[in-house]
PDB file of C-alpha atoms in Angstrom:
ATOM      1  CA  UNK A   1       9.163 -72.446  -5.681  1.00  0.00           C
ATOM      2  CA  UNK A   2      10.014 -70.936  -9.012  1.00  0.00           C
ATOM      3  CA  UNK A   3       8.957 -67.361  -9.780  1.00  0.00           C
ATOM      4  CA  UNK A   4       8.155 -66.647 -13.384  1.00  0.00           C
ATOM      5  CA  UNK A   5       9.564 -63.704 -15.266  1.00  0.00           C
ATOM      6  CA  UNK A   6       6.011 -62.365 -15.624  1.00  0.00           C
ATOM      7  CA  UNK A   7       5.468 -62.406 -11.864  1.00  0.00           C
ATOM      8  CA  UNK A   8       8.756 -60.608 -11.291  1.00  0.00           C
ATOM      9  CA  UNK A   9       7.773 -57.987 -13.820  1.00  0.00           C
ATOM     10  CA  UNK A  10       4.344 -57.477 -12.234  1.00  0.00           C
ATOM     11  CA  UNK A  11       5.796 -57.208  -8.735  1.00  0.00           C
ATOM     12  CA  UNK A  12       8.364 -54.693  -9.880  1.00  0.00           C
ATOM     13  CA  UNK A  13       5.709 -52.699 -11.741  1.00  0.00           C
ATOM     14  CA  UNK A  14       3.478 -52.606  -8.660  1.00  0.00           C
ATOM     15  CA  UNK A  15       6.372 -51.432  -6.500  1.00  0.00           C
ATOM     16  CA  UNK A  16       7.205 -48.709  -9.006  1.00  0.00           C
ATOM     17  CA  UNK A  17       3.581 -47.498  -9.154  1.00  0.00           C
ATOM     18  CA  UNK A  18       3.315 -47.509  -5.356  1.00  0.00           C
ATOM     19  CA  UNK A  19       6.588 -45.624  -4.987  1.00  0.00           C
ATOM     20  CA  UNK A  20       5.588 -43.093  -7.648  1.00  0.00           C
ATOM     21  CA  UNK A  21       2.236 -42.564  -5.951  1.00  0.00           C
ATOM     22  CA  UNK A  22       3.920 -42.047  -2.594  1.00  0.00           C
ATOM     23  CA  UNK A  23       6.400 -39.594  -4.113  1.00  0.00           C
ATOM     24  CA  UNK A  24       3.568 -37.670  -5.794  1.00  0.00           C
ATOM     25  CA  UNK A  25       1.739 -37.481  -2.455  1.00  0.00           C
ATOM     26  CA  UNK A  26       4.858 -36.213  -0.677  1.00  0.00           C
ATOM     27  CA  UNK A  27       5.454 -33.621  -3.384  1.00  0.00           C
ATOM     28  CA  UNK A  28       1.856 -32.417  -2.996  1.00  0.00           C
ATOM     29  CA  UNK A  29       2.354 -32.175   0.756  1.00  0.00           C
ATOM     30  CA  UNK A  30       5.498 -30.108   0.212  1.00  0.00           C
ATOM     31  CA  UNK A  31       3.675 -27.848  -2.231  1.00  0.00           C
ATOM     32  CA  UNK A  32       0.661 -27.274   0.052  1.00  0.00           C
ATOM     33  CA  UNK A  33       2.404 -27.552   3.408  1.00  0.00           C
ATOM     34  CA  UNK A  34      -0.392 -29.840   4.554  1.00  0.00           C
ATOM     35  CA  UNK A  35      -0.419 -33.515   5.432  1.00  0.00           C
ATOM     36  CA  UNK A  36      -3.994 -33.682   4.172  1.00  0.00           C
ATOM     37  CA  UNK A  37      -3.802 -33.825   0.383  1.00  0.00           C
ATOM     38  CA  UNK A  38      -7.072 -35.733  -0.051  1.00  0.00           C
ATOM     39  CA  UNK A  39      -9.630 -36.051   2.761  1.00  0.00           C
ATOM     40  CA  UNK A  40     -10.523 -39.547   1.549  1.00  0.00           C
ATOM     41  CA  UNK A  41      -6.977 -40.732   2.272  1.00  0.00           C
ATOM     42  CA  UNK A  42      -7.081 -39.645   5.924  1.00  0.00           C
ATOM     43  CA  UNK A  43     -10.753 -39.500   6.993  1.00  0.00           C
ATOM     44  CA  UNK A  44      -9.989 -39.337  10.723  1.00  0.00           C
ATOM     45  CA  UNK A  45      -7.438 -36.558  10.263  1.00  0.00           C
ATOM     46  CA  UNK A  46      -9.827 -34.749   7.925  1.00  0.00           C
ATOM     47  CA  UNK A  47     -12.555 -34.856  10.594  1.00  0.00           C
ATOM     48  CA  UNK A  48     -10.201 -33.471  13.246  1.00  0.00           C
ATOM     49  CA  UNK A  49      -8.987 -30.708  10.928  1.00  0.00           C
ATOM     50  CA  UNK A  50     -12.566 -29.769  10.011  1.00  0.00           C
ATOM     51  CA  UNK A  51     -13.578 -29.473  13.663  1.00  0.00           C
ATOM     52  CA  UNK A  52     -10.552 -27.332  14.446  1.00  0.00           C
ATOM     53  CA  UNK A  53     -11.058 -25.079  11.425  1.00  0.00           C
ATOM     54  CA  UNK A  54     -14.734 -24.648  12.329  1.00  0.00           C
ATOM     55  CA  UNK A  55     -13.835 -23.700  15.907  1.00  0.00           C
ATOM     56  CA  UNK A  56     -11.228 -21.194  14.671  1.00  0.00           C
ATOM     57  CA  UNK A  57     -13.675 -19.640  12.195  1.00  0.00           C
ATOM     58  CA  UNK A  58     -16.222 -19.308  14.984  1.00  0.00           C
ATOM     59  CA  UNK A  59     -13.690 -17.538  17.201  1.00  0.00           C
ATOM     60  CA  UNK A  60     -12.769 -15.204  14.348  1.00  0.00           C
ATOM     61  CA  UNK A  61     -16.454 -14.387  13.820  1.00  0.00           C
ATOM     62  CA  UNK A  62     -16.848 -13.522  17.496  1.00  0.00           C
ATOM     63  CA  UNK A  63     -13.716 -11.361  17.359  1.00  0.00           C
ATOM     64  CA  UNK A  64     -15.093  -9.443  14.363  1.00  0.00           C
ATOM     65  CA  UNK A  65     -18.367  -8.862  16.201  1.00  0.00           C
ATOM     66  CA  UNK A  66     -16.532  -7.681  19.305  1.00  0.00           C
ATOM     67  CA  UNK A  67     -14.438  -5.286  17.236  1.00  0.00           C
ATOM     68  CA  UNK A  68     -17.613  -3.968  15.580  1.00  0.00           C
ATOM     69  CA  UNK A  69     -19.236  -3.372  18.965  1.00  0.00           C
ATOM     70  CA  UNK A  70     -16.100  -1.716  20.347  1.00  0.00           C
ATOM     71  CA  UNK A  71     -15.883   0.633  17.361  1.00  0.00           C
ATOM     72  CA  UNK A  72     -19.546   1.502  17.811  1.00  0.00           C
ATOM     73  CA  UNK A  73     -19.062   2.125  21.532  1.00  0.00           C
ATOM     74  CA  UNK A  74     -15.990   4.233  20.800  1.00  0.00           C
ATOM     75  CA  UNK A  75     -18.008   6.432  18.439  1.00  0.00           C
ATOM     76  CA  UNK A  76     -20.835   6.765  20.958  1.00  0.00           C
ATOM     77  CA  UNK A  77     -18.395   7.592  23.738  1.00  0.00           C
ATOM     78  CA  UNK A  78     -16.802  10.337  21.658  1.00  0.00           C
ATOM     79  CA  UNK A  79     -20.203  11.874  20.885  1.00  0.00           C
ATOM     80  CA  UNK A  80     -21.459  11.663  24.472  1.00  0.00           C
ATOM     81  CA  UNK A  81     -18.270  13.254  25.771  1.00  0.00           C
ATOM     82  CA  UNK A  82     -18.982  16.082  23.339  1.00  0.00           C
ATOM     83  CA  UNK A  83     -22.475  16.344  24.825  1.00  0.00           C
ATOM     84  CA  UNK A  84     -20.972  16.531  28.319  1.00  0.00           C
ATOM     85  CA  UNK A  85     -18.562  19.280  27.287  1.00  0.00           C
ATOM     86  CA  UNK A  86     -21.426  21.358  25.885  1.00  0.00           C
ATOM     87  CA  UNK A  87     -23.463  20.855  29.054  1.00  0.00           C
ATOM     88  CA  UNK A  88     -20.494  22.056  31.115  1.00  0.00           C
ATOM     89  CA  UNK A  89     -20.495  25.271  29.084  1.00  0.00           C
ATOM     90  CA  UNK A  90     -24.270  25.650  29.377  1.00  0.00           C
ATOM     91  CA  UNK A  91     -24.021  25.224  33.137  1.00  0.00           C
ATOM     92  CA  UNK A  92     -21.363  27.956  33.283  1.00  0.00           C
ATOM     93  CA  UNK A  93     -23.611  30.279  31.273  1.00  0.00           C
ATOM     94  CA  UNK A  94     -26.608  29.471  33.469  1.00  0.00           C
ATOM     95  CA  UNK A  95     -24.620  30.363  36.585  1.00  0.00           C
ATOM     96  CA  UNK A  96     -23.707  33.684  34.967  1.00  0.00           C
ATOM     97  CA  UNK A  97     -27.298  34.280  33.950  1.00  0.00           C
ATOM     98  CA  UNK A  98     -28.564  33.608  37.463  1.00  0.00           C
ATOM     99  CA  UNK A  99     -26.430  36.406  38.931  1.00  0.00           C
ATOM    100  CA  UNK A 100     -28.478  39.281  40.381  1.00  0.00           C
ATOM    101  CA  UNK A 101     -25.871  41.752  39.153  1.00  0.00           C
ATOM    102  CA  UNK A 102     -26.465  40.841  35.515  1.00  0.00           C
ATOM    103  CA  UNK A 103     -28.495  43.145  33.271  1.00  0.00           C
ATOM    104  CA  UNK A 104     -31.447  41.711  31.338  1.00  0.00           C
ATOM    105  CA  UNK A 105     -29.751  42.572  28.048  1.00  0.00           C
ATOM    106  CA  UNK A 106     -26.754  40.474  29.087  1.00  0.00           C
ATOM    107  CA  UNK A 107     -29.039  37.532  29.810  1.00  0.00           C
ATOM    108  CA  UNK A 108     -30.413  37.851  26.281  1.00  0.00           C
ATOM    109  CA  UNK A 109     -26.893  37.556  24.849  1.00  0.00           C
ATOM    110  CA  UNK A 110     -26.250  34.525  27.046  1.00  0.00           C
ATOM    111  CA  UNK A 111     -29.543  33.068  25.798  1.00  0.00           C
ATOM    112  CA  UNK A 112     -28.324  33.391  22.206  1.00  0.00           C
ATOM    113  CA  UNK A 113     -25.217  31.351  23.017  1.00  0.00           C
ATOM    114  CA  UNK A 114     -27.222  28.753  24.932  1.00  0.00           C
ATOM    115  CA  UNK A 115     -29.589  28.450  21.953  1.00  0.00           C
ATOM    116  CA  UNK A 116     -26.638  27.700  19.672  1.00  0.00           C
ATOM    117  CA  UNK A 117     -25.312  25.095  22.111  1.00  0.00           C
ATOM    118  CA  UNK A 118     -28.749  23.528  22.427  1.00  0.00           C
ATOM    119  CA  UNK A 119     -28.969  23.226  18.622  1.00  0.00           C
ATOM    120  CA  UNK A 120     -25.510  21.619  18.601  1.00  0.00           C
ATOM    121  CA  UNK A 121     -26.782  19.054  21.111  1.00  0.00           C
ATOM    122  CA  UNK A 122     -29.684  18.206  18.809  1.00  0.00           C
ATOM    123  CA  UNK A 123     -27.134  17.620  16.069  1.00  0.00           C
ATOM    124  CA  UNK A 124     -25.112  15.297  18.300  1.00  0.00           C
ATOM    125  CA  UNK A 125     -28.272  13.438  19.314  1.00  0.00           C
ATOM    126  CA  UNK A 126     -28.858  12.771  15.601  1.00  0.00           C
ATOM    127  CA  UNK A 127     -25.299  11.599  14.923  1.00  0.00           C
ATOM    128  CA  UNK A 128     -24.792   8.931  12.257  1.00  0.00           C
ATOM    129  CA  UNK A 129     -22.216   6.207  11.763  1.00  0.00           C
ATOM    130  CA  UNK A 130     -20.095   5.714   8.633  1.00  0.00           C
ATOM    131  CA  UNK A 131     -22.982   3.972   6.906  1.00  0.00           C
ATOM    132  CA  UNK A 132     -25.441   6.776   7.600  1.00  0.00           C
ATOM    133  CA  UNK A 133     -27.360   4.996  10.367  1.00  0.00           C
ATOM    134  CA  UNK A 134     -28.563   7.114  13.270  1.00  0.00           C
ATOM    135  CA  UNK A 135     -26.768   5.968  16.406  1.00  0.00           C
ATOM    136  CA  UNK A 136     -29.387   6.774  19.010  1.00  0.00           C
ATOM    137  CA  UNK A 137     -32.619   5.844  17.187  1.00  0.00           C
ATOM    138  CA  UNK A 138     -32.899   2.261  18.473  1.00  0.00           C
ATOM    139  CA  UNK A 139     -33.853  -0.066  15.646  1.00  0.00           C
ATOM    140  CA  UNK A 140     -35.227   2.887  13.621  1.00  0.00           C
ATOM    141  CA  UNK A 141     -31.727   3.800  12.501  1.00  0.00           C
ATOM    142  CA  UNK A 142     -32.870   4.900   9.068  1.00  0.00           C
ATOM    143  CA  UNK A 143     -34.407   8.139  10.349  1.00  0.00           C
ATOM    144  CA  UNK A 144     -33.298  10.843  12.828  1.00  0.00           C
ATOM    145  CA  UNK A 145     -33.536   9.878  16.480  1.00  0.00           C
ATOM    146  CA  UNK A 146     -34.870  13.295  17.521  1.00  0.00           C
ATOM    147  CA  UNK A 147     -37.218  15.530  15.576  1.00  0.00           C
ATOM    148  CA  UNK A 148     -38.058  19.196  16.046  1.00  0.00           C
ATOM    149  CA  UNK A 149     -41.696  20.279  15.756  1.00  0.00           C
ATOM    150  CA  UNK A 150     -42.858  23.511  14.153  1.00  0.00           C
ATOM    151  CA  UNK A 151     -43.017  25.045  17.638  1.00  0.00           C
ATOM    152  CA  UNK A 152     -39.367  24.159  18.222  1.00  0.00           C
ATOM    153  CA  UNK A 153     -39.954  21.328  20.714  1.00  0.00           C
ATOM    154  CA  UNK A 154     -37.601  18.362  20.379  1.00  0.00           C
ATOM    155  CA  UNK A 155     -38.980  14.855  20.880  1.00  0.00           C
ATOM    156  CA  UNK A 156     -37.616  11.338  20.546  1.00  0.00           C
ATOM    157  CA  UNK A 157     -38.664   9.671  17.284  1.00  0.00           C
ATOM    158  CA  UNK A 158     -36.822   6.361  17.607  1.00  0.00           C
ATOM    159  CA  UNK A 159     -37.820   3.233  19.506  1.00  0.00           C
ATOM    160  CA  UNK A 160     -36.444   1.272  22.434  1.00  0.00           C
ATOM    161  CA  UNK A 161     -35.491  -1.897  20.563  1.00  0.00           C
ATOM    162  CA  UNK A 162     -31.956  -3.183  20.832  1.00  0.00           C
ATOM    163  CA  UNK A 163     -29.876  -4.804  18.095  1.00  0.00           C
ATOM    164  CA  UNK A 164     -27.850  -7.722  19.485  1.00  0.00           C
ATOM    165  CA  UNK A 165     -24.725  -9.398  18.116  1.00  0.00           C
ATOM    166  CA  UNK A 166     -23.208 -12.693  19.234  1.00  0.00           C
ATOM    167  CA  UNK A 167     -19.838 -12.441  20.972  1.00  0.00           C
ATOM    168  CA  UNK A 168     -19.667 -16.020  22.283  1.00  0.00           C
ATOM    169  CA  UNK A 169     -21.764 -19.170  22.297  1.00  0.00           C
ATOM    170  CA  UNK A 170     -25.126 -18.367  23.869  1.00  0.00           C
ATOM    171  CA  UNK A 171     -23.982 -14.825  24.649  1.00  0.00           C
ATOM    172  CA  UNK A 172     -24.722 -11.545  22.917  1.00  0.00           C
ATOM    173  CA  UNK A 173     -24.377  -7.817  23.576  1.00  0.00           C
ATOM    174  CA  UNK A 174     -26.357  -4.797  22.446  1.00  0.00           C
ATOM    175  CA  UNK A 175     -24.956  -2.960  19.444  1.00  0.00           C
ATOM    176  CA  UNK A 176     -27.028   0.171  19.977  1.00  0.00           C
ATOM    177  CA  UNK A 177     -28.649   2.204  22.714  1.00  0.00           C
ATOM    178  CA  UNK A 178     -31.869   4.224  22.432  1.00  0.00           C
ATOM    179  CA  UNK A 179     -31.509   7.990  22.574  1.00  0.00           C
ATOM    180  CA  UNK A 180     -33.607   8.116  25.730  1.00  0.00           C
ATOM    181  CA  UNK A 181     -30.801   6.229  27.526  1.00  0.00           C
ATOM    182  CA  UNK A 182     -28.447   9.137  26.869  1.00  0.00           C
ATOM    183  CA  UNK A 183     -30.700  12.178  26.472  1.00  0.00           C
ATOM    184  CA  UNK A 184     -32.916  11.232  29.388  1.00  0.00           C
ATOM    185  CA  UNK A 185     -35.896  13.003  30.859  1.00  0.00           C
ATOM    186  CA  UNK A 186     -35.836  13.931  34.526  1.00  0.00           C
ATOM    187  CA  UNK A 187     -38.411  14.489  37.243  1.00  0.00           C
ATOM    188  CA  UNK A 188     -38.697  18.010  38.637  1.00  0.00           C
ATOM    189  CA  UNK A 189     -40.549  19.002  41.777  1.00  0.00           C
ATOM    190  CA  UNK A 190     -42.702  22.117  41.313  1.00  0.00           C
ATOM    191  CA  UNK A 191     -45.144  23.884  43.641  1.00  0.00           C
ATOM    192  CA  UNK A 192     -47.014  21.889  46.312  1.00  0.00           C
ATOM    193  CA  UNK A 193     -44.538  19.003  45.889  1.00  0.00           C
ATOM    194  CA  UNK A 194     -46.024  18.235  42.490  1.00  0.00           C
ATOM    195  CA  UNK A 195     -43.683  16.337  40.178  1.00  0.00           C
ATOM    196  CA  UNK A 196     -43.457  16.891  36.441  1.00  0.00           C
ATOM    197  CA  UNK A 197     -41.340  15.107  33.856  1.00  0.00           C
ATOM    198  CA  UNK A 198     -39.057  17.284  31.785  1.00  0.00           C
ATOM    199  CA  UNK A 199     -37.449  16.069  28.594  1.00  0.00           C
ATOM    200  CA  UNK A 200     -33.719  16.569  28.093  1.00  0.00           C
ATOM    201  CA  UNK A 201     -34.232  19.390  25.606  1.00  0.00           C
ATOM    202  CA  UNK A 202     -37.179  20.845  27.556  1.00  0.00           C
ATOM    203  CA  UNK A 203     -34.718  21.657  30.362  1.00  0.00           C
ATOM    204  CA  UNK A 204     -32.600  23.667  27.924  1.00  0.00           C
ATOM    205  CA  UNK A 205     -35.618  25.348  26.352  1.00  0.00           C
ATOM    206  CA  UNK A 206     -36.847  26.487  29.783  1.00  0.00           C
ATOM    207  CA  UNK A 207     -33.410  27.965  30.455  1.00  0.00           C
ATOM    208  CA  UNK A 208     -33.415  29.808  27.120  1.00  0.00           C
ATOM    209  CA  UNK A 209     -36.898  31.248  27.781  1.00  0.00           C
ATOM    210  CA  UNK A 210     -35.836  32.460  31.233  1.00  0.00           C
ATOM    211  CA  UNK A 211     -32.706  34.102  29.795  1.00  0.00           C
ATOM    212  CA  UNK A 212     -34.596  35.802  26.985  1.00  0.00           C
ATOM    213  CA  UNK A 213     -37.171  37.131  29.442  1.00  0.00           C
ATOM    214  CA  UNK A 214     -34.481  38.396  31.796  1.00  0.00           C
ATOM    215  CA  UNK A 215     -35.853  36.117  34.488  1.00  0.00           C
ATOM    216  CA  UNK A 216     -32.918  35.610  36.855  1.00  0.00           C
ATOM    217  CA  UNK A 217     -34.985  33.526  39.257  1.00  0.00           C
ATOM    218  CA  UNK A 218     -36.097  31.278  36.418  1.00  0.00           C
ATOM    219  CA  UNK A 219     -32.495  30.840  35.311  1.00  0.00           C
ATOM    220  CA  UNK A 220     -31.495  29.991  38.863  1.00  0.00           C
ATOM    221  CA  UNK A 221     -34.313  27.458  39.012  1.00  0.00           C
ATOM    222  CA  UNK A 222     -32.911  25.710  35.929  1.00  0.00           C
ATOM    223  CA  UNK A 223     -29.518  25.028  37.502  1.00  0.00           C
ATOM    224  CA  UNK A 224     -30.564  21.852  39.311  1.00  0.00           C
ATOM    225  CA  UNK A 225     -32.210  20.485  36.174  1.00  0.00           C
ATOM    226  CA  UNK A 226     -29.116  21.186  34.073  1.00  0.00           C
ATOM    227  CA  UNK A 227     -26.964  19.436  36.644  1.00  0.00           C
ATOM    228  CA  UNK A 228     -29.451  16.539  36.622  1.00  0.00           C
ATOM    229  CA  UNK A 229     -29.243  15.902  32.874  1.00  0.00           C
ATOM    230  CA  UNK A 230     -25.471  16.291  32.984  1.00  0.00           C
ATOM    231  CA  UNK A 231     -25.199  13.645  35.699  1.00  0.00           C
ATOM    232  CA  UNK A 232     -27.235  11.282  33.538  1.00  0.00           C
ATOM    233  CA  UNK A 233     -24.876  11.897  30.635  1.00  0.00           C
ATOM    234  CA  UNK A 234     -21.935  11.150  32.947  1.00  0.00           C
ATOM    235  CA  UNK A 235     -23.580   7.833  33.846  1.00  0.00           C
ATOM    236  CA  UNK A 236     -23.786   6.976  30.133  1.00  0.00           C
ATOM    237  CA  UNK A 237     -20.073   7.712  29.709  1.00  0.00           C
ATOM    238  CA  UNK A 238     -19.201   5.533  32.680  1.00  0.00           C
ATOM    239  CA  UNK A 239     -21.444   2.723  31.405  1.00  0.00           C
ATOM    240  CA  UNK A 240     -19.770   2.769  28.000  1.00  0.00           C
ATOM    241  CA  UNK A 241     -16.366   2.668  29.692  1.00  0.00           C
ATOM    242  CA  UNK A 242     -17.333  -0.499  31.566  1.00  0.00           C
ATOM    243  CA  UNK A 243     -18.762  -2.053  28.407  1.00  0.00           C
ATOM    244  CA  UNK A 244     -15.589  -1.348  26.433  1.00  0.00           C
ATOM    245  CA  UNK A 245     -13.443  -2.853  29.175  1.00  0.00           C
ATOM    246  CA  UNK A 246     -15.578  -6.005  29.072  1.00  0.00           C
ATOM    247  CA  UNK A 247     -15.304  -6.120  25.275  1.00  0.00           C
ATOM    248  CA  UNK A 248     -11.510  -5.844  25.468  1.00  0.00           C
ATOM    249  CA  UNK A 249     -11.341  -8.670  28.010  1.00  0.00           C
ATOM    250  CA  UNK A 250     -13.585 -10.834  25.830  1.00  0.00           C
ATOM    251  CA  UNK A 251     -11.400 -10.096  22.796  1.00  0.00           C
ATOM    252  CA  UNK A 252      -8.323 -11.251  24.706  1.00  0.00           C
ATOM    253  CA  UNK A 253     -10.062 -14.492  25.685  1.00  0.00           C
ATOM    254  CA  UNK A 254     -11.077 -15.256  22.097  1.00  0.00           C
ATOM    255  CA  UNK A 255      -7.638 -14.330  20.742  1.00  0.00           C
ATOM    256  CA  UNK A 256      -5.895 -16.648  23.206  1.00  0.00           C
ATOM    257  CA  UNK A 257      -8.319 -19.453  22.414  1.00  0.00           C
ATOM    258  CA  UNK A 258      -7.881 -18.963  18.668  1.00  0.00           C
ATOM    259  CA  UNK A 259      -4.076 -19.013  18.958  1.00  0.00           C
ATOM    260  CA  UNK A 260      -4.262 -22.247  20.949  1.00  0.00           C
ATOM    261  CA  UNK A 261      -6.558 -23.861  18.374  1.00  0.00           C
ATOM    262  CA  UNK A 262      -4.338 -22.691  15.512  1.00  0.00           C
ATOM    263  CA  UNK A 263      -1.369 -24.329  17.246  1.00  0.00           C
ATOM    264  CA  UNK A 264      -3.238 -27.620  17.561  1.00  0.00           C
ATOM    265  CA  UNK A 265      -4.381 -27.391  13.935  1.00  0.00           C
ATOM    266  CA  UNK A 266      -0.818 -26.739  12.779  1.00  0.00           C
ATOM    267  CA  UNK A 267       0.425 -29.760  14.715  1.00  0.00           C
ATOM    268  CA  UNK A 268      -2.241 -31.995  13.215  1.00  0.00           C
ATOM    269  CA  UNK A 269      -2.242 -30.663   9.664  1.00  0.00           C
ATOM    270  CA  UNK A 270       1.057 -28.997   8.770  1.00  0.00           C
ATOM    271  CA  UNK A 271       4.000 -30.995   7.498  1.00  0.00           C
ATOM    272  CA  UNK A 272       7.470 -31.072   9.040  1.00  0.00           C
ATOM    273  CA  UNK A 273       9.486 -29.987   5.992  1.00  0.00           C
ATOM    274  CA  UNK A 274      12.824 -31.344   7.171  1.00  0.00           C
ATOM    275  CA  UNK A 275      11.357 -34.780   7.923  1.00  0.00           C
ATOM    276  CA  UNK A 276       9.296 -34.856   4.745  1.00  0.00           C
ATOM    277  CA  UNK A 277      12.237 -33.882   2.512  1.00  0.00           C
ATOM    278  CA  UNK A 278      14.325 -36.655   4.056  1.00  0.00           C
ATOM    279  CA  UNK A 279      11.539 -39.202   3.527  1.00  0.00           C
ATOM    280  CA  UNK A 280      11.018 -37.992  -0.042  1.00  0.00           C
ATOM    281  CA  UNK A 281      14.738 -38.392  -0.829  1.00  0.00           C
ATOM    282  CA  UNK A 282      14.699 -41.907   0.616  1.00  0.00           C
ATOM    283  CA  UNK A 283      11.611 -42.796  -1.390  1.00  0.00           C
ATOM    284  CA  UNK A 284      13.158 -41.529  -4.620  1.00  0.00           C
ATOM    285  CA  UNK A 285      16.292 -43.569  -3.960  1.00  0.00           C
ATOM    286  CA  UNK A 286      14.104 -46.620  -3.367  1.00  0.00           C
ATOM    287  CA  UNK A 287      12.253 -45.966  -6.629  1.00  0.00           C
ATOM    288  CA  UNK A 288      15.500 -45.784  -8.572  1.00  0.00           C
ATOM    289  CA  UNK A 289      16.595 -49.047  -7.027  1.00  0.00           C
ATOM    290  CA  UNK A 290      13.370 -50.798  -8.059  1.00  0.00           C
ATOM    291  CA  UNK A 291      13.581 -49.331 -11.540  1.00  0.00           C
TER     292      UNK A 291
END
């Protein structure tokens, strides 16, 4: 069978165009480092890459949320440890004030110091984060968690709603804690086995009144209540410690999973430069031969 000059020309032209197209594709792959220049050329690969990239982005989102929660918990822990330190000092002062050998005037001076420490605790209870949100106000983070009335009584002004963030599929953790979880009330037994509920700051106010009145027995009676609110603060510190440990473990899990997915994505998507350069050189030689 004879082949016309026109057919030979067309065949050669088609080979040249195909070779040039292949070279252009290889050059694009070298420039981008990706096998996937156009999704339409490799629809199956594009689908696999999309699924992997989506899974990686999801892991990264969870890691950001976990880091946010850990930073929040770290700030809360620092503040609550400060609360505990102040309560330790108040307890020391209360023990001094309960001594029978102490003069009433000395109790008044101790009361002045306790008043200053109590006011510092109110300040810590109304701590804010870097964005000005009140940490212990529940979902009412735009206003102070605790407010002081004209009579000097401190009461909780927030709510008990929790703000949740996702840290895994179908799993979330609380970003905040209400102030009543840290600055808790306690139950005190009074005369005739009657029980009354005392707010966190009411315990301190009763101590201050007893000191100012020189009431050593009243000061002594406040010791158990002070120890009670301090124990509750210690529970909050321990709880945060457990939560942070869980967050760290969850971060490690997500990081390991993300690294694994990134490895699979690299294997599927990234080019092998040494192989691609060799193939490109061979293709260019073939093009020159056709030309």
